[in-house]
Amino acid sequence: MLNHLTKDFFGNRQSRAIAVAFIAVGLLFGTWATFIPFIKEKFALNDADLGLILLSMPIGSVTMNLVGAWLVAKIGMKTTTILGMIAMSLAFLIPLNSSSVYMLPIGLYLCGSGISITNIAMNMGVTCIEAHHDVKIMSTCHGMFSVGLMLGSMCASLARGFEWNPGLYMIGFSGMIIIFALLIRPTIFKIQDEVVSETAMQSKFVLPKGTFLVMILIGVCGNISEGTMADWSSVFMKNVVNSSPYFVGWGLAGYSLFMALGRFFGDSLIPKFGANKILIYGGFMASFGVVIAILFPTTLFTIIGFSIVGAGVSCAAPILYGASARVPGVSKGTGLAVMNTFAMGGFMAGPVLIGFVSQATSLSWAFSIVIILSLVSAYLSSKIKFF
């Protein structure tokens, strides 16, 4: 593992540069997710209202996913990655600086759009680096997203503890991301891009079949779980666990830390044990982690439970995104676009489902959905052979 990280990843300037994009997405999303309880209180939203407003993100993600795929074909992965990072940073300023509840859906729609565009471009960049440098860095790059998610949630949690203004805090964070985007631009533009025709990208409108369809279903299950943890873990810590404001974001931080560690090991473990076993055991781990959090709703046990969930889901995205770029008869960009459409839809629509179930029952019962989906993912993973 250490040899892989020092040589293939940190020893490659292009790998380090594309990793900054992954970290940026994690930082922004982790910051926003930790401030969701603040938004809930600010506008006096119940769980159903919050879940409905959060629906704006998946709508933005799904609709702009098609535009993101077109942009990669039209102006290239490099330009799309940099512009996506900048647009995403600006979009995240809106929700936390809005004085009207009606601006929240608009801001979140733009956030989902920025994430979707950046996600397609940066994953395409990883596949280009892997192909031209003969290295495996997909799992490690997704681990960098988890690192960003962890840092974003921890820093935002401390900011809440110090009672800093969330809107001003996000302005500083977004400005930092834009500076990083400009700094990595020269290195990103040295990545050997693939020429993707617009005609090839049009096949994204075709629904996946066979093994690819099962992969999509696994991705949806996993991403609903990830979206739930991202958007609702801080609310769970505050409303169910009644943790101190300083620790509201630590459940998400523990989840992100162990997801990052799993992904750092992933590039070594996946070839050794196989994608199927990794996903099967990961599904069981994720379900077990949620059981701990529900049965023992204390700060310590909830952080431990959420950390186990992070380890369980850690390698799902790297495996599925990597496999989607190797689907026979489908271009890399098209495969990634199709996977991203459903995966991001699940990631951002899942929290909406949790909101409505929580309003009808309780947040603890709503989190039981993650247990069921994790077990379904494990079952489906045992039935196919990944590309």
Coordinates of C-alpha atoms in Angstrom, one line a residue:
M1 CA 0.0 0.0 0.0
L2 CA 2.7 2.5 1.0
N3 CA 4.7 1.8 -2.2
H4 CA 1.5 2.4 -4.2
L5 CA 0.8 5.7 -2.5
T6 CA 4.3 7.0 -2.6
K7 CA 5.1 5.9 -6.2
D8 CA 2.0 5.6 -8.2
F9 CA 0.0 8.4 -6.5
F10 CA 1.9 11.0 -4.6
G11 CA 4.9 10.4 -6.9
N12 CA 2.9 11.5 -10.0
R13 CA 2.1 15.2 -10.3
Q14 CA -0.9 14.5 -12.5
S15 CA -2.4 12.1 -9.9
R16 CA -1.9 14.7 -7.1
A17 CA -3.5 17.4 -9.3
I18 CA -6.6 15.4 -10.1
A19 CA -6.9 14.4 -6.4
V20 CA -7.3 18.1 -5.5
A21 CA -10.6 18.1 -7.5
F22 CA -11.8 15.1 -5.5
I23 CA -10.8 16.8 -2.2
A24 CA -12.6 20.0 -3.3
V25 CA -15.9 18.2 -3.9
G26 CA -15.5 16.5 -0.5
L27 CA -14.6 19.7 1.3
L28 CA -17.6 21.7 -0.1
F29 CA -20.1 18.9 0.4
G30 CA -18.8 18.0 3.9
T31 CA -19.1 21.7 4.9
W32 CA -22.6 22.0 3.6
A33 CA -23.8 18.7 5.1
T34 CA -22.5 19.7 8.6
F35 CA -24.4 23.0 8.3
I36 CA -27.7 21.4 7.3
P37 CA -29.0 21.4 11.0
F38 CA -28.3 25.2 10.9
I39 CA -30.5 25.6 7.8
K40 CA -33.2 23.4 9.3
E41 CA -33.3 25.6 12.4
K42 CA -32.9 28.9 10.5
F43 CA -36.0 28.3 8.3
A44 CA -37.9 26.2 10.9
L45 CA -38.1 23.2 8.6
N46 CA -39.5 19.8 9.6
D47 CA -37.9 16.6 8.3
A48 CA -40.3 16.3 5.3
D49 CA -39.7 20.0 4.3
L50 CA -36.0 19.5 4.6
G51 CA -36.1 16.3 2.5
L52 CA -38.2 18.0 -0.2
I53 CA -35.8 20.9 -0.4
L54 CA -32.8 18.6 -0.6
L55 CA -34.5 17.0 -3.7
S56 CA -33.2 20.1 -5.6
M57 CA -29.7 18.6 -5.6
P58 CA -30.5 15.4 -7.4
I59 CA -32.6 17.2 -9.9
G60 CA -29.6 19.4 -10.7
S61 CA -27.3 16.4 -10.7
V62 CA -29.4 14.3 -13.1
T63 CA -30.3 17.1 -15.5
M64 CA -26.8 18.6 -15.7
N65 CA -25.2 15.2 -15.9
L66 CA -26.1 15.1 -19.6
V67 CA -24.6 18.6 -20.0
G68 CA -21.4 17.4 -18.2
A69 CA -21.0 14.5 -20.6
W70 CA -21.5 16.8 -23.5
L71 CA -18.9 19.3 -22.1
V72 CA -16.3 16.6 -21.8
A73 CA -16.9 15.7 -25.4
K74 CA -17.0 19.4 -26.5
I75 CA -14.2 21.1 -24.6
G76 CA -12.4 18.2 -23.0
M77 CA -11.9 16.7 -19.6
K78 CA -9.3 19.3 -18.5
T79 CA -11.2 22.5 -19.1
T80 CA -14.4 20.9 -17.7
T81 CA -12.7 19.8 -14.5
I82 CA -11.4 23.3 -13.8
L83 CA -14.6 25.1 -14.8
G84 CA -16.6 22.6 -12.8
M85 CA -14.6 23.2 -9.6
I86 CA -15.0 27.0 -9.9
A87 CA -18.8 26.8 -10.7
M88 CA -19.3 24.3 -7.9
S89 CA -17.5 26.6 -5.4
L90 CA -19.7 29.6 -6.4
A91 CA -22.9 27.5 -6.2
F92 CA -22.3 26.4 -2.6
L93 CA -22.3 30.1 -1.5
I94 CA -26.0 30.4 -2.2
P95 CA -27.7 28.0 0.2
L96 CA -25.8 29.2 3.3
N97 CA -26.0 32.9 2.4
S98 CA -29.7 32.9 1.4
S99 CA -32.1 35.0 3.4
S100 CA -35.1 33.4 1.8
V101 CA -36.2 29.8 2.0
Y102 CA -37.2 30.0 -1.7
M103 CA -33.6 30.6 -2.7
L104 CA -32.5 27.2 -1.2
P105 CA -33.9 25.0 -4.0
I106 CA -32.2 27.3 -6.6
G107 CA -28.9 27.2 -4.8
L108 CA -29.0 23.4 -4.2
Y109 CA -29.9 22.8 -7.8
L110 CA -26.8 24.7 -8.9
C111 CA -24.7 22.8 -6.3
G112 CA -26.0 19.5 -7.7
S113 CA -25.2 20.7 -11.2
G114 CA -21.6 21.7 -10.3
I115 CA -21.0 18.4 -8.5
S116 CA -22.3 16.3 -11.4
I117 CA -20.2 18.2 -14.1
T118 CA -17.0 18.0 -11.9
N119 CA -17.6 14.4 -11.0
I120 CA -17.8 13.2 -14.7
A121 CA -14.7 15.2 -15.7
M122 CA -12.5 14.3 -12.8
N123 CA -13.3 10.5 -13.0
M124 CA -12.6 10.7 -16.7
G125 CA -9.2 12.3 -15.8
V126 CA -8.4 9.4 -13.5
T127 CA -9.1 6.9 -16.3
C128 CA -6.9 8.8 -18.6
I129 CA -4.0 8.8 -16.1
E130 CA -4.5 5.1 -15.4
A131 CA -4.4 4.3 -19.1
H132 CA -1.4 6.4 -20.0
H133 CA 0.7 5.8 -16.9
D134 CA -0.3 2.2 -16.3
V135 CA -1.2 2.8 -12.7
K136 CA -4.3 2.1 -10.5
I137 CA -5.4 5.3 -8.7
M138 CA -9.2 5.3 -9.0
S139 CA -9.8 4.0 -5.4
T140 CA -7.2 6.3 -4.0
C141 CA -8.7 9.4 -5.7
H142 CA -12.1 8.5 -4.3
G143 CA -10.3 8.2 -1.0
M144 CA -9.2 11.8 -1.4
F145 CA -12.9 12.8 -1.8
S146 CA -13.5 11.1 1.6
V147 CA -10.6 13.0 3.1
G148 CA -12.1 16.3 1.9
L149 CA -15.5 15.2 3.3
M150 CA -13.9 14.4 6.7
L151 CA -12.0 17.7 6.8
G152 CA -14.9 19.7 5.7
S153 CA -17.3 18.2 8.3
M154 CA -14.8 18.5 11.1
C155 CA -13.8 22.1 10.4
A156 CA -17.5 23.1 9.9
S157 CA -18.4 21.4 13.2
L158 CA -15.7 23.4 15.0
A159 CA -17.0 26.5 13.3
R160 CA -20.5 25.8 14.6
G161 CA -19.0 25.2 18.1
F162 CA -17.3 28.6 17.9
E163 CA -20.6 30.1 16.6
W164 CA -19.1 31.5 13.4
N165 CA -21.4 32.7 10.7
P166 CA -21.9 29.7 8.3
G167 CA -22.4 32.0 5.2
L168 CA -19.1 33.9 5.8
Y169 CA -17.3 30.6 6.6
M170 CA -18.5 29.1 3.3
I171 CA -17.3 32.2 1.4
G172 CA -13.8 31.6 2.7
F173 CA -13.9 27.9 1.9
S174 CA -15.2 28.5 -1.6
G175 CA -12.5 31.1 -2.3
M176 CA -9.8 28.7 -1.2
I177 CA -11.2 26.0 -3.6
I178 CA -11.1 28.5 -6.5
I179 CA -7.5 29.3 -5.8
F180 CA -6.6 25.6 -5.7
A181 CA -8.4 25.1 -9.1
L182 CA -6.2 27.9 -10.6
L183 CA -3.1 26.4 -9.1
I184 CA -3.6 22.9 -10.4
R185 CA -4.7 24.1 -13.8
P186 CA -1.3 23.9 -15.5
T187 CA -0.8 20.3 -14.3
I188 CA -4.3 19.2 -15.2
F189 CA -3.8 20.5 -18.7
K190 CA -0.8 18.1 -19.1
I191 CA -2.9 15.0 -18.7
Q192 CA -3.2 13.2 -22.0
D193 CA -6.9 13.5 -22.7
E194 CA -8.9 11.1 -24.8
V195 CA -10.8 12.4 -27.8
V196 CA -14.4 11.7 -27.2
S197 CA -16.8 12.4 -30.0
E198 CA -20.2 13.9 -29.3
T199 CA -21.7 11.0 -31.3
A200 CA -20.2 8.5 -28.9
M201 CA -21.5 10.4 -25.9
Q202 CA -25.1 10.3 -27.3
S203 CA -25.2 6.6 -26.4
K204 CA -25.7 7.7 -22.7
F205 CA -29.4 8.0 -23.5
V206 CA -29.6 4.2 -23.9
L207 CA -30.6 2.4 -20.7
P208 CA -28.1 -0.1 -19.4
K209 CA -28.7 -3.8 -19.7
G210 CA -27.5 -7.1 -18.3
T211 CA -24.4 -6.9 -16.1
F212 CA -24.2 -3.1 -16.5
L213 CA -27.8 -2.8 -15.2
V214 CA -27.0 -4.8 -12.1
M215 CA -23.9 -2.6 -11.6
I216 CA -26.2 0.4 -11.8
L217 CA -28.6 -1.1 -9.2
I218 CA -25.6 -1.8 -6.8
G219 CA -24.5 1.8 -7.4
V220 CA -27.9 3.2 -6.6
C221 CA -28.2 1.2 -3.3
G222 CA -24.7 2.3 -2.3
N223 CA -25.2 5.9 -3.2
I224 CA -28.5 6.2 -1.4
S225 CA -26.7 5.0 1.7
E226 CA -23.8 7.4 1.1
G227 CA -26.2 10.3 0.5
T228 CA -28.1 9.5 3.7
M229 CA -24.8 9.5 5.7
A230 CA -23.7 12.7 4.1
D231 CA -26.9 14.7 4.5
W232 CA -28.5 13.2 7.7
S233 CA -25.6 12.0 9.9
S234 CA -25.2 15.5 11.4
V235 CA -28.9 15.8 12.0
F236 CA -28.9 12.3 13.6
M237 CA -26.0 13.4 15.9
K238 CA -27.9 16.5 16.9
N239 CA -31.5 15.3 17.2
V240 CA -31.2 11.7 18.1
V241 CA -27.9 11.5 19.9
N242 CA -28.2 15.1 21.4
S243 CA -24.4 15.5 21.1
S244 CA -22.5 18.7 21.8
P245 CA -22.4 21.3 18.9
Y246 CA -18.6 20.6 18.8
F247 CA -19.3 16.9 17.9
V248 CA -22.3 17.3 15.6
G249 CA -20.1 16.8 12.5
W250 CA -17.9 14.0 14.0
G251 CA -20.2 11.2 13.0
L252 CA -19.7 12.3 9.4
A253 CA -16.0 12.8 10.0
G254 CA -15.6 9.3 11.4
Y255 CA -17.6 7.9 8.5
S256 CA -15.4 9.9 6.0
L257 CA -12.1 8.9 7.7
F258 CA -12.8 5.2 7.5
M259 CA -14.2 5.5 4.0
A260 CA -10.9 7.2 3.0
L261 CA -8.8 4.5 4.7
G262 CA -10.7 1.8 2.9
R263 CA -10.2 3.5 -0.5
F264 CA -6.5 4.0 0.1
F265 CA -6.2 0.3 0.7
G266 CA -8.6 -0.4 -2.1
D267 CA -6.2 -0.2 -5.1
S268 CA -4.3 -3.0 -3.4
L269 CA -7.1 -5.0 -1.9
I270 CA -9.5 -5.1 -4.9
P271 CA -7.1 -6.9 -7.2
K272 CA -6.1 -9.3 -4.4
F273 CA -9.5 -10.3 -3.1
G274 CA -11.7 -9.4 -6.1
A275 CA -14.4 -6.8 -6.5
N276 CA -17.2 -9.2 -5.6
K277 CA -15.9 -10.2 -2.2
I278 CA -15.0 -6.6 -1.3
L279 CA -18.6 -5.4 -2.1
I280 CA -20.3 -8.4 -0.4
Y281 CA -18.4 -8.0 2.9
G282 CA -18.7 -4.2 2.6
G283 CA -22.4 -4.4 2.4
F284 CA -22.6 -6.5 5.6
M285 CA -20.2 -4.0 7.4
A286 CA -22.3 -1.0 6.4
S287 CA -25.5 -2.6 7.7
F288 CA -23.8 -3.6 10.9
G289 CA -22.6 -0.1 11.5
V290 CA -26.0 1.4 11.2
V291 CA -27.4 -1.2 13.6
I292 CA -24.9 0.0 16.2
A293 CA -25.8 3.6 15.7
I294 CA -29.5 2.9 16.0
L295 CA -29.3 0.6 19.0
F296 CA -26.7 2.6 21.0
P297 CA -27.5 6.3 20.2
T298 CA -24.6 7.8 22.2
T299 CA -21.9 10.1 20.8
L300 CA -19.2 7.5 21.0
F301 CA -21.1 4.5 19.7
T302 CA -22.7 6.5 16.9
I303 CA -19.3 7.7 15.7
I304 CA -18.0 4.1 15.9
G305 CA -21.1 2.8 14.0
F306 CA -20.9 5.5 11.3
S307 CA -17.1 4.8 10.9
I308 CA -17.9 1.1 10.2
V309 CA -20.4 2.2 7.6
G310 CA -17.7 4.3 6.0
A311 CA -15.4 1.3 5.8
G312 CA -18.1 -0.8 4.4
V313 CA -19.1 1.5 1.5
S314 CA -15.5 2.7 0.8
C315 CA -14.6 0.6 -2.2
A316 CA -18.0 0.6 -3.9
A317 CA -17.7 3.8 -5.9
P318 CA -14.1 3.1 -7.2
I319 CA -15.1 -0.4 -8.3
L320 CA -18.3 0.7 -10.0
Y321 CA -16.8 3.8 -11.7
G322 CA -13.8 1.8 -12.8
A323 CA -16.0 -1.0 -14.2
S324 CA -18.4 1.4 -15.9
A325 CA -15.4 2.8 -17.9
R326 CA -14.7 -0.8 -19.2
V327 CA -18.2 -1.9 -20.3
P328 CA -17.7 -3.7 -23.7
G329 CA -19.0 -1.7 -26.7
V330 CA -19.3 1.5 -24.6
S331 CA -16.9 4.4 -24.5
K332 CA -15.3 5.3 -21.2
G333 CA -17.0 8.7 -21.1
T334 CA -20.4 7.2 -21.9
G335 CA -20.0 4.5 -19.3
L336 CA -19.0 7.0 -16.7
A337 CA -21.9 9.3 -17.7
V338 CA -24.5 6.5 -17.3
M339 CA -23.1 5.4 -14.0
N340 CA -22.9 9.0 -12.7
T341 CA -26.5 9.7 -13.7
F342 CA -27.9 6.9 -11.5
A343 CA -25.2 7.1 -8.8
M344 CA -25.5 10.8 -8.2
G345 CA -29.3 10.5 -8.4
G346 CA -29.2 7.9 -5.7
F347 CA -26.7 9.9 -3.6
M348 CA -28.8 13.0 -3.6
A349 CA -32.3 11.5 -3.8
G350 CA -31.7 9.1 -0.9
P351 CA -31.8 12.0 1.7
V352 CA -35.2 13.0 0.4
L353 CA -36.6 9.5 1.1
I354 CA -35.0 9.6 4.5
G355 CA -36.7 12.9 5.2
F356 CA -40.2 11.7 4.4
V357 CA -39.8 8.4 6.3
S358 CA -38.4 10.2 9.3
Q359 CA -41.3 12.6 9.3
A360 CA -43.7 9.7 9.2
T361 CA -41.9 7.6 11.8
S362 CA -38.5 8.7 13.3
L363 CA -35.0 9.4 12.0
S364 CA -33.8 6.1 13.6
W365 CA -36.4 4.1 11.6
A366 CA -35.5 6.0 8.5
F367 CA -31.8 5.0 8.9
S368 CA -33.0 1.4 8.8
I369 CA -33.3 1.9 5.0
V370 CA -29.5 1.9 4.8
I371 CA -29.4 -1.5 6.5
I372 CA -31.8 -3.0 3.9
L373 CA -30.1 -1.4 0.9
S374 CA -26.6 -2.5 2.1
L375 CA -27.8 -6.1 2.3
V376 CA -29.4 -5.8 -1.2
S377 CA -26.2 -4.5 -2.5
A378 CA -24.2 -7.4 -1.0
Y379 CA -26.7 -9.9 -2.6
L380 CA -26.5 -8.3 -6.1
S381 CA -22.7 -8.2 -5.8
S382 CA -22.6 -11.9 -5.5
K383 CA -24.5 -12.5 -8.7
I384 CA -22.3 -10.8 -11.4
K385 CA -18.8 -10.6 -12.7
F386 CA -17.5 -7.0 -13.0
F387 CA -15.8 -5.8 -16.1

